[in-house]
Amino acid sequence: EFEESENNMKILTGSLIELDKQTVFVCSNSDAGYTEMMKMLELSIRDAGKEDRIKVYKSLAHEVYLSLMKQADVMIGNSSSGVIEAPSCLTPYVLVGTRQAGREKAESVLEAGYDRDEILKAVDKTLYDEGFREIVKASEKPYDPFNDAHAGRRTAGALAAFKITPGLLQKKITY
């Protein structure tokens, strides 16, 4: 979505500004479109006069990041961290856009397109829908679809049964 990155950031930032909640924004990796996204983020926050409500960090130490995630009411973005770590922290995640398409997601992950109303509706659900909040709190094993604590045993069994052949191990250059 890098061709749309500046406009997508404008929509996301506009949604964050409209929420008017204390917000910590951790910058993305320097993927394609990064410079345009960061300029749009800074400009939008400054123009809205929300520097006191939305704090932007280029990066955070891993321990600080996870501690912050654990304390957050909701995480919003398109990061794999929201799909992987947020459920383990019992933090709901609003996944915006298609960057994580096709990945298995916990019940605490809600999806929204780059649309202000979709984003705000999903955030509203994470903050105020008591039924949804109970689902998030009850997710002791967010990545165990069988909810029986035997995912590791099933994975080990599948790996043990997998046939490793020379063809599988042989490096193949394709360029």
mmCIF file of C-alpha atoms in Angstrom:
data_model
loop_
_atom_site.group_PDB
_atom_site.id
_atom_site.type_symbol
_atom_site.label_atom_id
_atom_site.label_comp_id
_atom_site.label_asym_id
_atom_site.label_seq_id
_atom_site.Cartn_x
_atom_site.Cartn_y
_atom_site.Cartn_z
ATOM 1 C CA GLU A 1 0.000 0.000 0.000
ATOM 2 C CA PHE A 2 3.036 2.299 -0.229
ATOM 3 C CA GLU A 3 1.512 4.336 -3.075
ATOM 4 C CA GLU A 4 -1.310 5.220 -0.689
ATOM 5 C CA SER A 5 0.851 5.565 2.425
ATOM 6 C CA GLU A 6 0.557 9.344 2.817
ATOM 7 C CA ASN A 7 -3.232 9.336 2.428
ATOM 8 C CA ASN A 8 -3.599 6.266 4.658
ATOM 9 C CA MET A 9 -1.575 8.004 7.378
ATOM 10 C CA LYS A 10 -3.771 11.086 7.006
ATOM 11 C CA ILE A 11 -6.873 8.942 7.615
ATOM 12 C CA LEU A 12 -5.314 7.094 10.558
ATOM 13 C CA THR A 13 -3.980 10.273 12.159
ATOM 14 C CA GLY A 14 -7.317 12.009 11.636
ATOM 15 C CA SER A 15 -8.994 9.120 13.452
ATOM 16 C CA LEU A 16 -6.540 9.377 16.354
ATOM 17 C CA ILE A 17 -7.105 13.129 16.558
ATOM 18 C CA GLU A 18 -10.876 12.650 16.572
ATOM 19 C CA LEU A 19 -10.622 10.058 19.361
ATOM 20 C CA ASP A 20 -8.959 12.750 21.484
ATOM 21 C CA LYS A 21 -7.419 10.186 23.846
ATOM 22 C CA GLN A 22 -3.967 10.084 25.344
ATOM 23 C CA THR A 23 -2.011 8.407 22.556
ATOM 24 C CA VAL A 24 1.494 7.050 22.130
ATOM 25 C CA PHE A 25 2.482 6.668 18.486
ATOM 26 C CA VAL A 26 5.495 4.465 17.790
ATOM 27 C CA CYS A 27 6.816 5.083 14.295
ATOM 28 C CA SER A 28 6.838 2.387 11.688
ATOM 29 C CA ASN A 29 9.862 0.713 10.207
ATOM 30 C CA SER A 30 11.446 2.603 7.343
ATOM 31 C CA ASP A 31 9.427 0.746 4.714
ATOM 32 C CA ALA A 32 8.495 2.316 1.389
ATOM 33 C CA GLY A 33 6.446 5.455 2.037
ATOM 34 C CA TYR A 34 7.942 6.016 5.499
ATOM 35 C CA THR A 35 9.107 9.601 4.908
ATOM 36 C CA GLU A 36 5.747 10.724 3.527
ATOM 37 C CA MET A 37 3.874 9.003 6.368
ATOM 38 C CA MET A 38 5.976 10.618 9.085
ATOM 39 C CA LYS A 39 5.640 14.078 7.520
ATOM 40 C CA MET A 40 1.851 13.633 7.355
ATOM 41 C CA LEU A 41 1.728 12.404 10.958
ATOM 42 C CA GLU A 42 3.709 15.340 12.331
ATOM 43 C CA LEU A 43 1.831 17.902 10.207
ATOM 44 C CA SER A 44 -1.598 16.531 11.170
ATOM 45 C CA ILE A 45 -0.830 16.486 14.893
ATOM 46 C CA ARG A 46 0.672 19.983 14.808
ATOM 47 C CA ASP A 47 -2.185 21.465 12.732
ATOM 48 C CA ALA A 48 -4.756 19.973 15.126
ATOM 49 C CA GLY A 49 -2.831 21.292 18.141
ATOM 50 C CA LYS A 50 -2.714 17.800 19.681
ATOM 51 C CA GLU A 51 0.979 17.616 20.603
ATOM 52 C CA ASP A 52 -0.084 17.326 24.265
ATOM 53 C CA ARG A 53 -2.377 14.310 23.561
ATOM 54 C CA ILE A 54 -0.436 12.398 20.888
ATOM 55 C CA LYS A 55 3.223 11.692 21.659
ATOM 56 C CA VAL A 56 5.351 10.358 18.808
ATOM 57 C CA TYR A 57 8.402 8.146 19.387
ATOM 58 C CA LYS A 58 10.775 6.928 16.711
ATOM 59 C CA SER A 59 11.257 3.742 18.748
ATOM 60 C CA LEU A 60 11.017 2.421 22.290
ATOM 61 C CA ALA A 61 13.098 -0.080 24.224
ATOM 62 C CA HIS A 62 11.488 -3.514 23.954
ATOM 63 C CA GLU A 63 10.637 -3.687 27.671
ATOM 64 C CA VAL A 64 9.085 -0.209 27.586
ATOM 65 C CA TYR A 65 7.130 -1.056 24.441
ATOM 66 C CA LEU A 66 5.683 -4.262 25.904
ATOM 67 C CA SER A 67 4.909 -2.598 29.248
ATOM 68 C CA LEU A 68 3.133 0.214 27.447
ATOM 69 C CA MET A 69 1.194 -2.266 25.321
ATOM 70 C CA LYS A 70 0.129 -4.178 28.435
ATOM 71 C CA GLN A 71 -1.239 -0.964 29.984
ATOM 72 C CA ALA A 72 -2.923 0.361 26.821
ATOM 73 C CA ASP A 73 -6.700 0.225 26.443
ATOM 74 C CA VAL A 74 -6.303 -0.487 22.720
ATOM 75 C CA MET A 75 -3.592 -0.691 20.059
ATOM 76 C CA ILE A 76 -4.264 0.635 16.554
ATOM 77 C CA GLY A 77 -2.187 0.154 13.409
ATOM 78 C CA ASN A 78 -0.986 -2.402 10.897
ATOM 79 C CA SER A 79 1.948 -3.882 12.781
ATOM 80 C CA SER A 80 2.629 -7.578 13.206
ATOM 81 C CA SER A 81 3.163 -6.687 16.873
ATOM 82 C CA GLY A 82 -0.560 -6.037 17.198
ATOM 83 C CA VAL A 83 -1.285 -9.473 15.785
ATOM 84 C CA ILE A 84 1.367 -11.300 17.845
ATOM 85 C CA GLU A 85 2.181 -9.494 21.095
ATOM 86 C CA ALA A 86 -1.021 -7.516 21.759
ATOM 87 C CA PRO A 87 -3.208 -10.624 22.227
ATOM 88 C CA SER A 88 -0.652 -12.071 24.639
ATOM 89 C CA CYS A 89 -0.837 -8.814 26.625
ATOM 90 C CA LEU A 90 -4.661 -9.052 26.559
ATOM 91 C CA THR A 91 -4.717 -5.733 24.697
ATOM 92 C CA PRO A 92 -7.324 -5.402 21.947
ATOM 93 C CA TYR A 93 -5.937 -4.464 18.548
ATOM 94 C CA VAL A 94 -7.578 -2.588 15.686
ATOM 95 C CA LEU A 95 -5.747 -3.799 12.593
ATOM 96 C CA VAL A 96 -5.972 -1.141 9.881
ATOM 97 C CA GLY A 97 -5.422 -2.029 6.233
ATOM 98 C CA THR A 98 -4.202 -5.171 4.505
ATOM 99 C CA ARG A 99 -0.552 -5.409 5.588
ATOM 100 C CA GLN A 100 -1.218 -8.440 7.821
ATOM 101 C CA ALA A 101 -3.718 -10.110 5.469
ATOM 102 C CA GLY A 102 -3.761 -13.888 5.670
ATOM 103 C CA ARG A 103 -2.294 -14.129 9.167
ATOM 104 C CA GLU A 104 -4.057 -16.035 11.902
ATOM 105 C CA LYS A 105 -5.570 -13.549 14.328
ATOM 106 C CA ALA A 106 -6.800 -13.819 17.903
ATOM 107 C CA GLU A 107 -10.389 -12.885 18.770
ATOM 108 C CA SER A 108 -9.083 -9.651 20.291
ATOM 109 C CA VAL A 109 -8.027 -8.379 16.834
ATOM 110 C CA LEU A 110 -10.620 -6.313 14.952
ATOM 111 C CA GLU A 111 -10.027 -5.334 11.337
ATOM 112 C CA ALA A 112 -10.787 -1.979 9.709
ATOM 113 C CA GLY A 113 -10.024 -0.469 6.335
ATOM 114 C CA TYR A 114 -8.467 2.927 5.824
ATOM 115 C CA ASP A 115 -11.772 4.574 6.620
ATOM 116 C CA ARG A 116 -12.280 6.946 9.550
ATOM 117 C CA ASP A 117 -15.715 5.574 10.430
ATOM 118 C CA GLU A 118 -14.528 1.945 10.337
ATOM 119 C CA ILE A 119 -11.535 2.743 12.530
ATOM 120 C CA LEU A 120 -13.598 4.715 15.055
ATOM 121 C CA LYS A 121 -16.301 2.033 15.181
ATOM 122 C CA ALA A 122 -13.711 -0.688 15.865
ATOM 123 C CA VAL A 123 -11.987 1.411 18.545
ATOM 124 C CA ASP A 124 -15.357 2.150 20.135
ATOM 125 C CA LYS A 125 -16.062 -1.585 20.307
ATOM 126 C CA THR A 126 -12.721 -2.277 22.020
ATOM 127 C CA LEU A 127 -13.293 0.473 24.580
ATOM 128 C CA TYR A 128 -17.005 0.258 25.355
ATOM 129 C CA ASP A 129 -18.479 -3.092 24.254
ATOM 130 C CA GLU A 130 -18.524 -5.084 27.509
ATOM 131 C CA GLY A 131 -19.099 -8.390 25.693
ATOM 132 C CA PHE A 132 -16.018 -7.827 23.550
ATOM 133 C CA ARG A 133 -13.949 -6.721 26.551
ATOM 134 C CA GLU A 134 -14.920 -9.952 28.354
ATOM 135 C CA ILE A 135 -13.766 -11.991 25.341
ATOM 136 C CA VAL A 136 -10.398 -10.191 25.439
ATOM 137 C CA LYS A 137 -9.991 -10.707 29.200
ATOM 138 C CA ALA A 138 -10.901 -14.394 28.925
ATOM 139 C CA SER A 139 -8.281 -15.090 26.233
ATOM 140 C CA GLU A 140 -5.841 -17.073 28.345
ATOM 141 C CA LYS A 141 -4.468 -18.770 25.240
ATOM 142 C CA PRO A 142 -5.108 -16.310 22.372
ATOM 143 C CA TYR A 143 -3.329 -18.449 19.760
ATOM 144 C CA ASP A 144 -4.756 -21.824 20.702
ATOM 145 C CA PRO A 145 -7.858 -22.234 18.513
ATOM 146 C CA PHE A 146 -8.654 -25.490 20.330
ATOM 147 C CA ASN A 147 -8.341 -23.702 23.704
ATOM 148 C CA ASP A 148 -6.935 -26.831 25.323
ATOM 149 C CA ALA A 149 -3.280 -25.854 25.974
ATOM 150 C CA HIS A 150 -1.981 -28.648 23.711
ATOM 151 C CA ALA A 151 -0.868 -26.511 20.745
ATOM 152 C CA GLY A 152 2.812 -27.216 21.505
ATOM 153 C CA ARG A 153 2.248 -30.976 21.582
ATOM 154 C CA ARG A 154 0.329 -30.857 18.269
ATOM 155 C CA THR A 155 3.068 -28.729 16.674
ATOM 156 C CA ALA A 156 5.827 -31.083 17.872
ATOM 157 C CA GLY A 157 3.870 -34.061 16.504
ATOM 158 C CA ALA A 158 3.437 -32.408 13.118
ATOM 159 C CA LEU A 159 7.148 -31.573 12.944
ATOM 160 C CA ALA A 160 8.121 -35.104 13.998
ATOM 161 C CA ALA A 161 5.955 -36.575 11.229
ATOM 162 C CA PHE A 162 7.306 -34.205 8.566
ATOM 163 C CA LYS A 163 9.617 -35.939 6.077
ATOM 164 C CA ILE A 164 12.869 -34.070 5.496
ATOM 165 C CA THR A 165 14.227 -34.965 2.068
ATOM 166 C CA PRO A 166 17.442 -33.941 0.291
ATOM 167 C CA GLY A 167 15.356 -31.884 -2.158
ATOM 168 C CA LEU A 168 13.925 -29.894 0.706
ATOM 169 C CA LEU A 169 17.384 -29.138 2.088
ATOM 170 C CA GLN A 170 19.089 -28.327 -1.240
ATOM 171 C CA LYS A 171 19.558 -24.600 -1.779
ATOM 172 C CA LYS A 172 18.208 -23.483 -5.137
ATOM 173 C CA ILE A 173 19.149 -20.171 -6.729
ATOM 174 C CA THR A 174 16.316 -18.832 -8.855
ATOM 175 C CA TYR A 175 17.747 -15.648 -10.361
#
